[in-house]
mmCIF file of C-alpha atoms and ligand atoms in Angstrom:
data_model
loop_
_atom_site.group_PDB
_atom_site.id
_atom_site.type_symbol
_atom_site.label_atom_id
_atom_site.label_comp_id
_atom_site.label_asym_id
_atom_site.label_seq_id
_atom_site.Cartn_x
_atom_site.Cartn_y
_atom_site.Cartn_z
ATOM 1 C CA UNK A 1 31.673 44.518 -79.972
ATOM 2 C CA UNK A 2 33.548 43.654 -76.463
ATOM 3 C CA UNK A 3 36.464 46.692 -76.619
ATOM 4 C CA UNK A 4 40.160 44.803 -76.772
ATOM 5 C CA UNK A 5 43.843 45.895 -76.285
ATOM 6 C CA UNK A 6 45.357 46.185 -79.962
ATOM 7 C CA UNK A 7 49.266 44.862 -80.086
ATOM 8 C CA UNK A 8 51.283 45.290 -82.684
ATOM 9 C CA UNK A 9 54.622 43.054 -82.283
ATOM 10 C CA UNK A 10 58.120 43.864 -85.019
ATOM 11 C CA UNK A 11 59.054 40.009 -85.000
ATOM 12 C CA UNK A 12 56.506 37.086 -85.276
ATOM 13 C CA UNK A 13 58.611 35.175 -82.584
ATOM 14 C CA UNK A 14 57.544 38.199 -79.980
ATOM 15 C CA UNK A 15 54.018 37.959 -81.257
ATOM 16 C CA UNK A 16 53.754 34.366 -80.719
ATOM 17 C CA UNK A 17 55.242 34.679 -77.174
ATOM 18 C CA UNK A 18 52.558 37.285 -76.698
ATOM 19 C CA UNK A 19 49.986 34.468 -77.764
ATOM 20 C CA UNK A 20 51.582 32.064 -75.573
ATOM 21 C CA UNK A 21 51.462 33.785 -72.394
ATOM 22 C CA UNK A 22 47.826 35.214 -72.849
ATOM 23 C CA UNK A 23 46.426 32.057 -73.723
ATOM 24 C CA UNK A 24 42.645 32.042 -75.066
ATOM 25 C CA UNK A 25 42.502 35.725 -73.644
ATOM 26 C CA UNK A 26 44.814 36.797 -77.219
ATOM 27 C CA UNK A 27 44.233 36.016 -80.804
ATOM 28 C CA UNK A 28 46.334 36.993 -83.670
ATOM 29 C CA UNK A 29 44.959 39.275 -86.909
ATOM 30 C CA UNK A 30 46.276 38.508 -90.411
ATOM 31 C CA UNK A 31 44.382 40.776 -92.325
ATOM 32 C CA UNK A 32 41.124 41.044 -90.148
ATOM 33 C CA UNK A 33 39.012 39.738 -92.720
ATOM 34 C CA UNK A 34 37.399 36.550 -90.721
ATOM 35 C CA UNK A 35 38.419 37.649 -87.395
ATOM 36 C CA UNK A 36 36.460 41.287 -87.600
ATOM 37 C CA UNK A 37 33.100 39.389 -88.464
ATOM 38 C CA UNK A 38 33.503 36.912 -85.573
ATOM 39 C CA UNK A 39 34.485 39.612 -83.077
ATOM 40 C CA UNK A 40 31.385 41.609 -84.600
ATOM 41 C CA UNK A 41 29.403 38.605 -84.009
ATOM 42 C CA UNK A 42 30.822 37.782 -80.452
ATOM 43 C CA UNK A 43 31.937 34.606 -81.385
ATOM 44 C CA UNK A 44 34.548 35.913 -80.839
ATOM 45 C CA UNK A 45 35.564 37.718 -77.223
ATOM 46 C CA UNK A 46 39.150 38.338 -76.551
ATOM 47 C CA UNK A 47 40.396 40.750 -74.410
ATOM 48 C CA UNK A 48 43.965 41.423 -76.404
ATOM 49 C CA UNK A 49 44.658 40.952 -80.334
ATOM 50 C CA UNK A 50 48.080 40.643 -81.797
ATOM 51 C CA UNK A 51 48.372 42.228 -85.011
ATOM 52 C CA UNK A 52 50.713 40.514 -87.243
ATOM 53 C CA UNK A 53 50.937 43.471 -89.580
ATOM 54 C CA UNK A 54 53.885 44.790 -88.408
ATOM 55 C CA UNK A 55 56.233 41.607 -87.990
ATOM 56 C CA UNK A 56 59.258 41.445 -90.100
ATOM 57 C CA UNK A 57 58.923 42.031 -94.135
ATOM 58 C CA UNK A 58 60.356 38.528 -95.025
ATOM 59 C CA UNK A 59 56.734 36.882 -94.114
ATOM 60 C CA UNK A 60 55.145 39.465 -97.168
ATOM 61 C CA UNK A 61 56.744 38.330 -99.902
ATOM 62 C CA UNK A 62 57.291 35.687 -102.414
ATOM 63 C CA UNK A 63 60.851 34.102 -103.501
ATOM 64 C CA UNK A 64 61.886 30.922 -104.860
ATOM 65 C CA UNK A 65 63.835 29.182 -102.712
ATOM 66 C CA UNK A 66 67.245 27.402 -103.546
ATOM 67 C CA UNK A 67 65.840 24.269 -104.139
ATOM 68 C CA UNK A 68 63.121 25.920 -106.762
ATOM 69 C CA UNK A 69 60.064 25.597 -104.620
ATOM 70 C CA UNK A 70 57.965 28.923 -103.813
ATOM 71 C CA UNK A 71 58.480 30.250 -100.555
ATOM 72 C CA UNK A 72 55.081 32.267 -99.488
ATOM 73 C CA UNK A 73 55.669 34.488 -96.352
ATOM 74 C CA UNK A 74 51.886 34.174 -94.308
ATOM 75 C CA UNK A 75 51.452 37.810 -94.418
ATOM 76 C CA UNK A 76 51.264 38.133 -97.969
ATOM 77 C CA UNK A 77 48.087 39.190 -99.043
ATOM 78 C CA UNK A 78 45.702 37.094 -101.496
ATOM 79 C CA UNK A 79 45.816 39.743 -104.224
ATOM 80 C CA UNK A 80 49.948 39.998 -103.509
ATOM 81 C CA UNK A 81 49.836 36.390 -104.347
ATOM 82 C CA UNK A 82 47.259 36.338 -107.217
ATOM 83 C CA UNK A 83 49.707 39.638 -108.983
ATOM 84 C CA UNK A 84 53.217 37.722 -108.101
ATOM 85 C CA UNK A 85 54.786 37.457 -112.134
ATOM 86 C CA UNK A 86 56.763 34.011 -109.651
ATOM 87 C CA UNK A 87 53.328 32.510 -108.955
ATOM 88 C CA UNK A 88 51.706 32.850 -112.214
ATOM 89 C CA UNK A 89 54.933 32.041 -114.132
ATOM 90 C CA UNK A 90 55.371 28.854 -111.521
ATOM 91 C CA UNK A 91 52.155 27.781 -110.227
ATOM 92 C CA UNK A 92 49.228 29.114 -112.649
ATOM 93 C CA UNK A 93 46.655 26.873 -111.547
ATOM 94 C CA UNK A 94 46.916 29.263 -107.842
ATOM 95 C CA UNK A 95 46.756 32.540 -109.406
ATOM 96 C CA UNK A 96 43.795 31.179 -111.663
ATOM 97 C CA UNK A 97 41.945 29.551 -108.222
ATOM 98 C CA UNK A 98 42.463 33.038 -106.700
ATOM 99 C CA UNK A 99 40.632 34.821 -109.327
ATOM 100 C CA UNK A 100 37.162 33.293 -108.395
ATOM 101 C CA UNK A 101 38.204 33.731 -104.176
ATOM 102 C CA UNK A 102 35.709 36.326 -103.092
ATOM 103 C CA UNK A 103 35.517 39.702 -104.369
ATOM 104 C CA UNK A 104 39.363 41.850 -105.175
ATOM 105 C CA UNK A 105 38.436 44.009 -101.475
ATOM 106 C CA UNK A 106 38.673 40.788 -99.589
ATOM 107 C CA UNK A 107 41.883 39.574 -101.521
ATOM 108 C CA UNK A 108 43.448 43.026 -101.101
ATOM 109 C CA UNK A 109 43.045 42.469 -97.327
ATOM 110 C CA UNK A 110 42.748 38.346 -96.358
ATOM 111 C CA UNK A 111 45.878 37.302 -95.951
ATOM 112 C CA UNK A 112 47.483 33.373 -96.948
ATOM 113 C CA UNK A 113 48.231 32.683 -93.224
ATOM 114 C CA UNK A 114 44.421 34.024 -92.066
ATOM 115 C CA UNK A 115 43.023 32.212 -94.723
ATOM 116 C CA UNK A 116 44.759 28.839 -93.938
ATOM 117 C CA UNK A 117 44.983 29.310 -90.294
ATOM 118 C CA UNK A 118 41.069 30.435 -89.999
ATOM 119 C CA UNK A 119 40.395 26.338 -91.228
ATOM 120 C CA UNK A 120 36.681 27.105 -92.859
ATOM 121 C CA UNK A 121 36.682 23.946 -94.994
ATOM 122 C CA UNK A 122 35.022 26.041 -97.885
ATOM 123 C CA UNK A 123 38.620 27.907 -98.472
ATOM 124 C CA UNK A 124 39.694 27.858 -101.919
ATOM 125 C CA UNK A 125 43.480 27.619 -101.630
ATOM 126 C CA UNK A 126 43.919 24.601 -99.479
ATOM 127 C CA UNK A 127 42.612 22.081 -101.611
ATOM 128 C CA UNK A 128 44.956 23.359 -104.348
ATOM 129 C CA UNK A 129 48.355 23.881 -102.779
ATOM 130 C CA UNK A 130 47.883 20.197 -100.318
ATOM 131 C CA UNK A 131 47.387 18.467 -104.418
ATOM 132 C CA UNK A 132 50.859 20.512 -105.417
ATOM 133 C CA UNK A 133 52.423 18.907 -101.695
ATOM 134 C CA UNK A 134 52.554 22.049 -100.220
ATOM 135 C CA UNK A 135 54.131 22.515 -96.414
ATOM 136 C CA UNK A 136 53.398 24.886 -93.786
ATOM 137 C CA UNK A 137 56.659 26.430 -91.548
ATOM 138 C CA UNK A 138 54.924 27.594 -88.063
ATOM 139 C CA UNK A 139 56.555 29.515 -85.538
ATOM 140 C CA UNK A 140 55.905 29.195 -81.771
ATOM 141 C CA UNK A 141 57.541 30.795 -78.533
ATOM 142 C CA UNK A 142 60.063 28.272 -78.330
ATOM 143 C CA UNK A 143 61.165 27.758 -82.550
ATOM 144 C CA UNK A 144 59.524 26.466 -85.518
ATOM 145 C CA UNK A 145 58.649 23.359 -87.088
ATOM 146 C CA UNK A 146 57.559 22.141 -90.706
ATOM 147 C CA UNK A 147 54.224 20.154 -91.538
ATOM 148 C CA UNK A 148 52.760 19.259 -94.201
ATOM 149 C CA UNK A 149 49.339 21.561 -95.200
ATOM 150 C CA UNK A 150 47.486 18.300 -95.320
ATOM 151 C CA UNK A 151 47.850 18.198 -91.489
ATOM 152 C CA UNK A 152 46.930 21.331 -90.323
ATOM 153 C CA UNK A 153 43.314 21.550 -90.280
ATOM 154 C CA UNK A 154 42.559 19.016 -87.564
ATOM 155 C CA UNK A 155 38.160 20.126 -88.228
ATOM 156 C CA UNK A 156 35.841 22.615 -89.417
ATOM 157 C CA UNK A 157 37.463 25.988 -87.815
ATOM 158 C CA UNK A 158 40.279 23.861 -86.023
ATOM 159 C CA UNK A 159 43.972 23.057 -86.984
ATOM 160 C CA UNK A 160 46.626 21.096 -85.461
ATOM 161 C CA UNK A 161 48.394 24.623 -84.494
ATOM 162 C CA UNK A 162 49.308 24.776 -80.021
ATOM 163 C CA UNK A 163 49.080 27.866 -78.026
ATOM 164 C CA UNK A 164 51.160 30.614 -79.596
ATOM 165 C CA UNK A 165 52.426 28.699 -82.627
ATOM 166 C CA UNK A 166 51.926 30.730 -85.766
ATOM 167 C CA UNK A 167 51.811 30.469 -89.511
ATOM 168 C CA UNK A 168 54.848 32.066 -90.928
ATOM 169 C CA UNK A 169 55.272 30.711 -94.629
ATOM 170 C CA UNK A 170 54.450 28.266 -97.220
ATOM 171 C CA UNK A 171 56.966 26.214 -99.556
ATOM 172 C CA UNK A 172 54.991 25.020 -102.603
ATOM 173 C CA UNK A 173 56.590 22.734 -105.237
ATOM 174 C CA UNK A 174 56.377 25.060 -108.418
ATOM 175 C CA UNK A 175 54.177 23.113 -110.928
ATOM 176 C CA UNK A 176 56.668 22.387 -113.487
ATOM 177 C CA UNK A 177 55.378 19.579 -116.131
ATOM 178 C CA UNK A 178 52.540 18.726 -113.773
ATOM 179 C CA UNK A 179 49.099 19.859 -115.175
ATOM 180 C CA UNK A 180 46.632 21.162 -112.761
ATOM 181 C CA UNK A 181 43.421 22.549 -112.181
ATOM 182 C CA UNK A 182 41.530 23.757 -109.403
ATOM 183 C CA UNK A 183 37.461 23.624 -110.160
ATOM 184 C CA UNK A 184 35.041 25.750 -107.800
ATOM 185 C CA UNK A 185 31.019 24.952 -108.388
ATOM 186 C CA UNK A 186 28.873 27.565 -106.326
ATOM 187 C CA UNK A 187 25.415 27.830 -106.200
ATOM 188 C CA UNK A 188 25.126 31.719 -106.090
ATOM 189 C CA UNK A 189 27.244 34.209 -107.506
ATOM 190 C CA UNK A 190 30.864 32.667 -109.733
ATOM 191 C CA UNK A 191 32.891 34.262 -106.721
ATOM 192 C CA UNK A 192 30.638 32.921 -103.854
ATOM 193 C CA UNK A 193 32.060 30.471 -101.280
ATOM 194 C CA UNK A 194 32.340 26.969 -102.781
ATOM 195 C CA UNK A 195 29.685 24.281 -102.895
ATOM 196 C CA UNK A 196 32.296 21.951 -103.764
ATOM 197 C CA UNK A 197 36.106 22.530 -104.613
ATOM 198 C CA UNK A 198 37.880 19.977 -106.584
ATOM 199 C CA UNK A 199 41.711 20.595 -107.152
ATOM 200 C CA UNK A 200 43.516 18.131 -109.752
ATOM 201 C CA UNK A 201 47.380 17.548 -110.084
ATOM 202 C CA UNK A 202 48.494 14.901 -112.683
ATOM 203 C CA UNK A 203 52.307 13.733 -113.893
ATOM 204 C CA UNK A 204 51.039 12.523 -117.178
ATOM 205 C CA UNK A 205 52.472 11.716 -120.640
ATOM 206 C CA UNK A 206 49.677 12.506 -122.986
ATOM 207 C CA UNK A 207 46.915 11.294 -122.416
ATOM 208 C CA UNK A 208 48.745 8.662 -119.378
ATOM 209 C CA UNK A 209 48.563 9.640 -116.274
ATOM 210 C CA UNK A 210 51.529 8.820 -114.103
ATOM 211 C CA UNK A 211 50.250 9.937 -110.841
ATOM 212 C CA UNK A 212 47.305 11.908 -109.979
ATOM 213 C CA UNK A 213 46.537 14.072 -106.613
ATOM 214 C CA UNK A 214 42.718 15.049 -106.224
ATOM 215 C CA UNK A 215 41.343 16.749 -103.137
ATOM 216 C CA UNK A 216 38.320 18.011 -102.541
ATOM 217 C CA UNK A 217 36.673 20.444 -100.429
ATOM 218 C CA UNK A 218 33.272 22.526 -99.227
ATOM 219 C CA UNK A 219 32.091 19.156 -98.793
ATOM 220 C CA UNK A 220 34.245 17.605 -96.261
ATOM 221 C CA UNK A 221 35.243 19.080 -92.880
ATOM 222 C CA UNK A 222 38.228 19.335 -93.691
ATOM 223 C CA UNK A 223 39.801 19.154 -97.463
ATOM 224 C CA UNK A 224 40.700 15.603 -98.145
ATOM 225 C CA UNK A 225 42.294 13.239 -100.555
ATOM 226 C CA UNK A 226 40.512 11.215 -102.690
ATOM 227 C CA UNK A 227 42.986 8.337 -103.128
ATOM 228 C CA UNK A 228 41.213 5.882 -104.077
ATOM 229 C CA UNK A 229 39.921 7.926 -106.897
ATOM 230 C CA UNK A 230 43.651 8.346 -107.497
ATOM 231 C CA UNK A 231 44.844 5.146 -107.618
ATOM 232 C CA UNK A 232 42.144 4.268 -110.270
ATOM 233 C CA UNK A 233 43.746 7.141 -112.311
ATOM 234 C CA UNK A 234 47.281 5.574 -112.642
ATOM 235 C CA UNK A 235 49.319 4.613 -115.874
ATOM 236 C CA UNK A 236 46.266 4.606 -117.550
ATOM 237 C CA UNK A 237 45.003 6.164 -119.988
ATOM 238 C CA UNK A 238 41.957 8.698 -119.426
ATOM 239 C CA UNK A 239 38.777 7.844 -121.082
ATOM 240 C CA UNK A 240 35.180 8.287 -120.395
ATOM 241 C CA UNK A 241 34.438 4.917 -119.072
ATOM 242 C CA UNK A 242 37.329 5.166 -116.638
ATOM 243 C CA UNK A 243 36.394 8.728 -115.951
ATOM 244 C CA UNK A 244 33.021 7.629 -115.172
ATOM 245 C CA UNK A 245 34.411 4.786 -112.366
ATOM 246 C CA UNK A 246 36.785 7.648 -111.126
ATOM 247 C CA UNK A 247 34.046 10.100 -110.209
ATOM 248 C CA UNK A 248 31.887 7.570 -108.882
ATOM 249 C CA UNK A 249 34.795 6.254 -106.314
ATOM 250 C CA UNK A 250 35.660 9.872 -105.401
ATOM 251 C CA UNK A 251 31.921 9.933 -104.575
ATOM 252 C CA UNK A 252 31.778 7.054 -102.725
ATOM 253 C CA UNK A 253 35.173 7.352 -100.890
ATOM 254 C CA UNK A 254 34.066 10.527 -98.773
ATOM 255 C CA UNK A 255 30.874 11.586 -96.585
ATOM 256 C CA UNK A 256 29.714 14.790 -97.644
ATOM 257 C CA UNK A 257 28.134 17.498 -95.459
ATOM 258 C CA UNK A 258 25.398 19.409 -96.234
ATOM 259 C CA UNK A 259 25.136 23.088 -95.752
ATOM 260 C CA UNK A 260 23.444 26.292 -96.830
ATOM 261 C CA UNK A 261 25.079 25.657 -100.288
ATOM 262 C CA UNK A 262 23.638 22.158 -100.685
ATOM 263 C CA UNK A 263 22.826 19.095 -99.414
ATOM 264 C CA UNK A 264 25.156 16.333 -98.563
ATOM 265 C CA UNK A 265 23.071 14.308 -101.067
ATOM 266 C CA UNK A 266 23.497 17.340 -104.032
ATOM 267 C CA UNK A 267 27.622 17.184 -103.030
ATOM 268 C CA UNK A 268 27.759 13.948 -103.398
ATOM 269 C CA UNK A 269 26.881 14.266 -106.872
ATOM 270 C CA UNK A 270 28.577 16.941 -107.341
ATOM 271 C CA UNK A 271 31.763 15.657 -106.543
ATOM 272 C CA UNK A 272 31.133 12.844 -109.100
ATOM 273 C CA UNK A 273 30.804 15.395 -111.734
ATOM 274 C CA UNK A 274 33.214 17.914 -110.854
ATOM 275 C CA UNK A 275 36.021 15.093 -110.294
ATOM 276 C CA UNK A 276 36.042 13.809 -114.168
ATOM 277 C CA UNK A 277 35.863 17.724 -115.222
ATOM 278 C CA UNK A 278 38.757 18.753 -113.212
ATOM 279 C CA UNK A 279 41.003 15.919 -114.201
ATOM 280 C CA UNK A 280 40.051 16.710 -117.748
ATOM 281 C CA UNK A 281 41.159 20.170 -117.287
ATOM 282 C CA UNK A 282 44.223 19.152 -115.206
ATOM 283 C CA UNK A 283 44.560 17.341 -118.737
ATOM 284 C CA UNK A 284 44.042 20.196 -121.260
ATOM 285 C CA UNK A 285 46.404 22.543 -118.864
ATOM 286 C CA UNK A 286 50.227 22.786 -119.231
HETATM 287 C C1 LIG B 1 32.558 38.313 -97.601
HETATM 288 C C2 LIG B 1 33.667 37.284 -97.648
HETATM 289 C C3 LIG B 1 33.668 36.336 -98.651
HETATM 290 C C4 LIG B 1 34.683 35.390 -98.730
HETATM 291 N N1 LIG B 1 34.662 34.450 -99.719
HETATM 292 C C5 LIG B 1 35.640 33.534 -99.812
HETATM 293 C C6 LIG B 1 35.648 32.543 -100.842
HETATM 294 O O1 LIG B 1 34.758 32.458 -101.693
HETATM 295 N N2 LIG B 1 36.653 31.648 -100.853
HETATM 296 C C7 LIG B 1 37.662 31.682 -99.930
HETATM 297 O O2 LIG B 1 38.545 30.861 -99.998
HETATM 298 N N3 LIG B 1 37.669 32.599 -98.944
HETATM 299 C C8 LIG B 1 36.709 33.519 -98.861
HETATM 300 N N4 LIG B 1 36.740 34.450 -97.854
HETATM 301 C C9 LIG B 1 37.803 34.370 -96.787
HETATM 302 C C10 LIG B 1 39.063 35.155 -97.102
HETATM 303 O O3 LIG B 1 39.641 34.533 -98.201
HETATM 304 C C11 LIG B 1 40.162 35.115 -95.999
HETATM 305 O O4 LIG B 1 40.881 33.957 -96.122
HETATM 306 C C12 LIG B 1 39.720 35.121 -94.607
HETATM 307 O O5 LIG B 1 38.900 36.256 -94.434
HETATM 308 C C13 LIG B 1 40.870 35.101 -93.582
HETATM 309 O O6 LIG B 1 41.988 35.899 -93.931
HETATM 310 P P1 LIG B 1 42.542 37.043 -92.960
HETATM 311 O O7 LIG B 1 43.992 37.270 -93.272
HETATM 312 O O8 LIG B 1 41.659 38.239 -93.020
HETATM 313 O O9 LIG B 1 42.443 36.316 -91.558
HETATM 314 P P2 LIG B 1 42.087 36.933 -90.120
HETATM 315 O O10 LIG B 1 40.678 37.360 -90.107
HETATM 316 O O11 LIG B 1 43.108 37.933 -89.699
HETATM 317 O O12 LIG B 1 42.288 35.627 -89.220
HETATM 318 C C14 LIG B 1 41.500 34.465 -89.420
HETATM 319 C C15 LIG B 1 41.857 33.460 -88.311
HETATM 320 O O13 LIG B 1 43.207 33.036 -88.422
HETATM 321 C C16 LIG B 1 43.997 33.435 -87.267
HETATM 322 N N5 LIG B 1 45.285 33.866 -87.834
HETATM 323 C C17 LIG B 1 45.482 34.928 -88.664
HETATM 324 N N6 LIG B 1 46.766 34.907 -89.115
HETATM 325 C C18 LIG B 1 47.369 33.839 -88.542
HETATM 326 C C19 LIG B 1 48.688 33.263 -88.648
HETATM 327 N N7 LIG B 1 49.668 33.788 -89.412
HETATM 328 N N8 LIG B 1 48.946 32.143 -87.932
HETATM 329 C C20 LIG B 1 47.976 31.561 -87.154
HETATM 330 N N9 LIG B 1 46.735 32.068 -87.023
HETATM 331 C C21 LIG B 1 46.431 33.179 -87.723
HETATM 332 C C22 LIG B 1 43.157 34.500 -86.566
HETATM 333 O O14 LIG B 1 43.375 34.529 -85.177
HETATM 334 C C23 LIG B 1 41.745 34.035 -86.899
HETATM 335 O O15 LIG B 1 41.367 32.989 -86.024
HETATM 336 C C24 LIG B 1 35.727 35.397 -97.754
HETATM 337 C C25 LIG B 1 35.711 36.359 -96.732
HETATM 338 C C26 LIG B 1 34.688 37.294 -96.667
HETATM 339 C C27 LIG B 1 34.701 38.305 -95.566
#
């Protein structure tokens, strides 16, 4: 591994002016997780990294904000977020998706703004909190601005994110009377990276469902909505004929991509399966 210059900034404004004035000779570290094994690799060759470990405490924790939404700070870790009494209380369906992420070492460690900011399509969170509307705050040299998660990841390993800017939190819409669930198929082990992801958020009134999110990914290069898939699913009520024509648009709305956990042909179906299963356990949830 190519030695480096280790920085350690006390505000995440200083550590994205850092970033900004090193250019691609800086990168910042989360919890290491990703970065390490690219670095290890030489993927990965920069000459300074910016920890982010040591920025201020507000971006580790987890608060509900006035307006009730969950406020995650970036440098909260996955296992802070999986343990947080607020998230399982407010959004189950992302303490439950956390419990198949990789092994309890690499949640103790990975942190939410690595994980989202790192943009490997086979991530299990982003599907989930983009079907809840989740937004991203960033924080660059100059100040901050809000986007939506659905528009950060701009390709496999790319996001929308310009020299210097930074992750700094997440607002999430707490689930309240939506039901949601958040379905993972892997080929390997239950924890292994994702074949296929399939997240499910439905307003519904029994067995109606008012409005329906879906997103998928693993299969996509980046995770995607399956709208049409969703407009199928409203005011109506679910059975297994419509089920059956929901799946198969969700199939044919996206082009899969094959990779060492399947073929874009095997994804394809497995959306179509995995879509009616997770919007019948969206269904069964609270
Ligand atoms: C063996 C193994 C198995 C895994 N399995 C799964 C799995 O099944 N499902 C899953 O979802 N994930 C899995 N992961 C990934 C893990 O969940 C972490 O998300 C990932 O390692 C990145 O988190 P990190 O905090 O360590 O990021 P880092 O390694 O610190 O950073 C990752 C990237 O993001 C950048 N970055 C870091 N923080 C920020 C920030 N705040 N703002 C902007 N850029 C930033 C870094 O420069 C780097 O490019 C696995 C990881 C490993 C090592």
């Amino acid at each position: 591994m190519k030695p480096f210059e280790l920085l350690e900034p006390r505000t995440l404004r200083e550590a994205a002016t850092l970033l900004h004035a090193a250019g691609d000779a800086a990168r910042p570290v989360g919890g290491g997780v990703a970065i390490m094994l690219m670095l290890k690799m030489g993927v990965l060759q920069p000459e300074t990294l910016v920890s982010l470990a040591s920025v201020e405490d507000r971006y580790s924790t987890i608060a509900l904000d006035d307006d009730g939404q969950l406020r995650i700070g970036a440098l909260a870790t996955l296992r802070a977020i999986e343990r947080s009494g607020l998230v399982r209380d407010r959004i189950p369906v992302l303490a439950q998706a956390l419990r198949r992420l990789s092994n309890v070492r690499v949640r103790n460690v990975a942190t939410l703004g690595g994980h989202l900011a790192h943009a490997d399509p086979h991530m299990d969170l982003p599907p989930v909190l983009i079907a809840l509307g989740a937004s991203v705050r960033v924080v660059g040299p100059a100040g901050e601005r809000v986007m939506p998660l659905a528009d950060l990841h701009a390709g496999y390993l790319e996001t929308v994110l310009a020299r210097g800017e930074l992750i700094a939190e997440v607002t999430c819409p707490v689930q309240g009377s939506r039901r949601a669930a958040y379905l993972k198929c892997t080929t390997r082990a239950a924890d292994d990276w994702p074949a296929l992801g399939v997240a499910a958020v439905l307003e519904a009134e029994g067995e109606v469902v008012r409005s329906a999110r879906l997103v998928v990914s693993a299969a996509t290069d980046v995770p995607t909505r399956l709208s049409r898939a969703e407009a199928l699913l409203r005011g109506v009520r679910i059975d297994d004929a419509l089920l059956a024509r929901v799946g198969e648009a969700a199939a044919a709305e996206v082009t899969p991509i094959g990779d060492e956990h399947g073929s874009a042909a095997y994804k394809r179906e497995l959306l179509d399966v995995y879509v009616r299963r997770a919007v019948r356990a969206a269904l069964a949830a609270r």
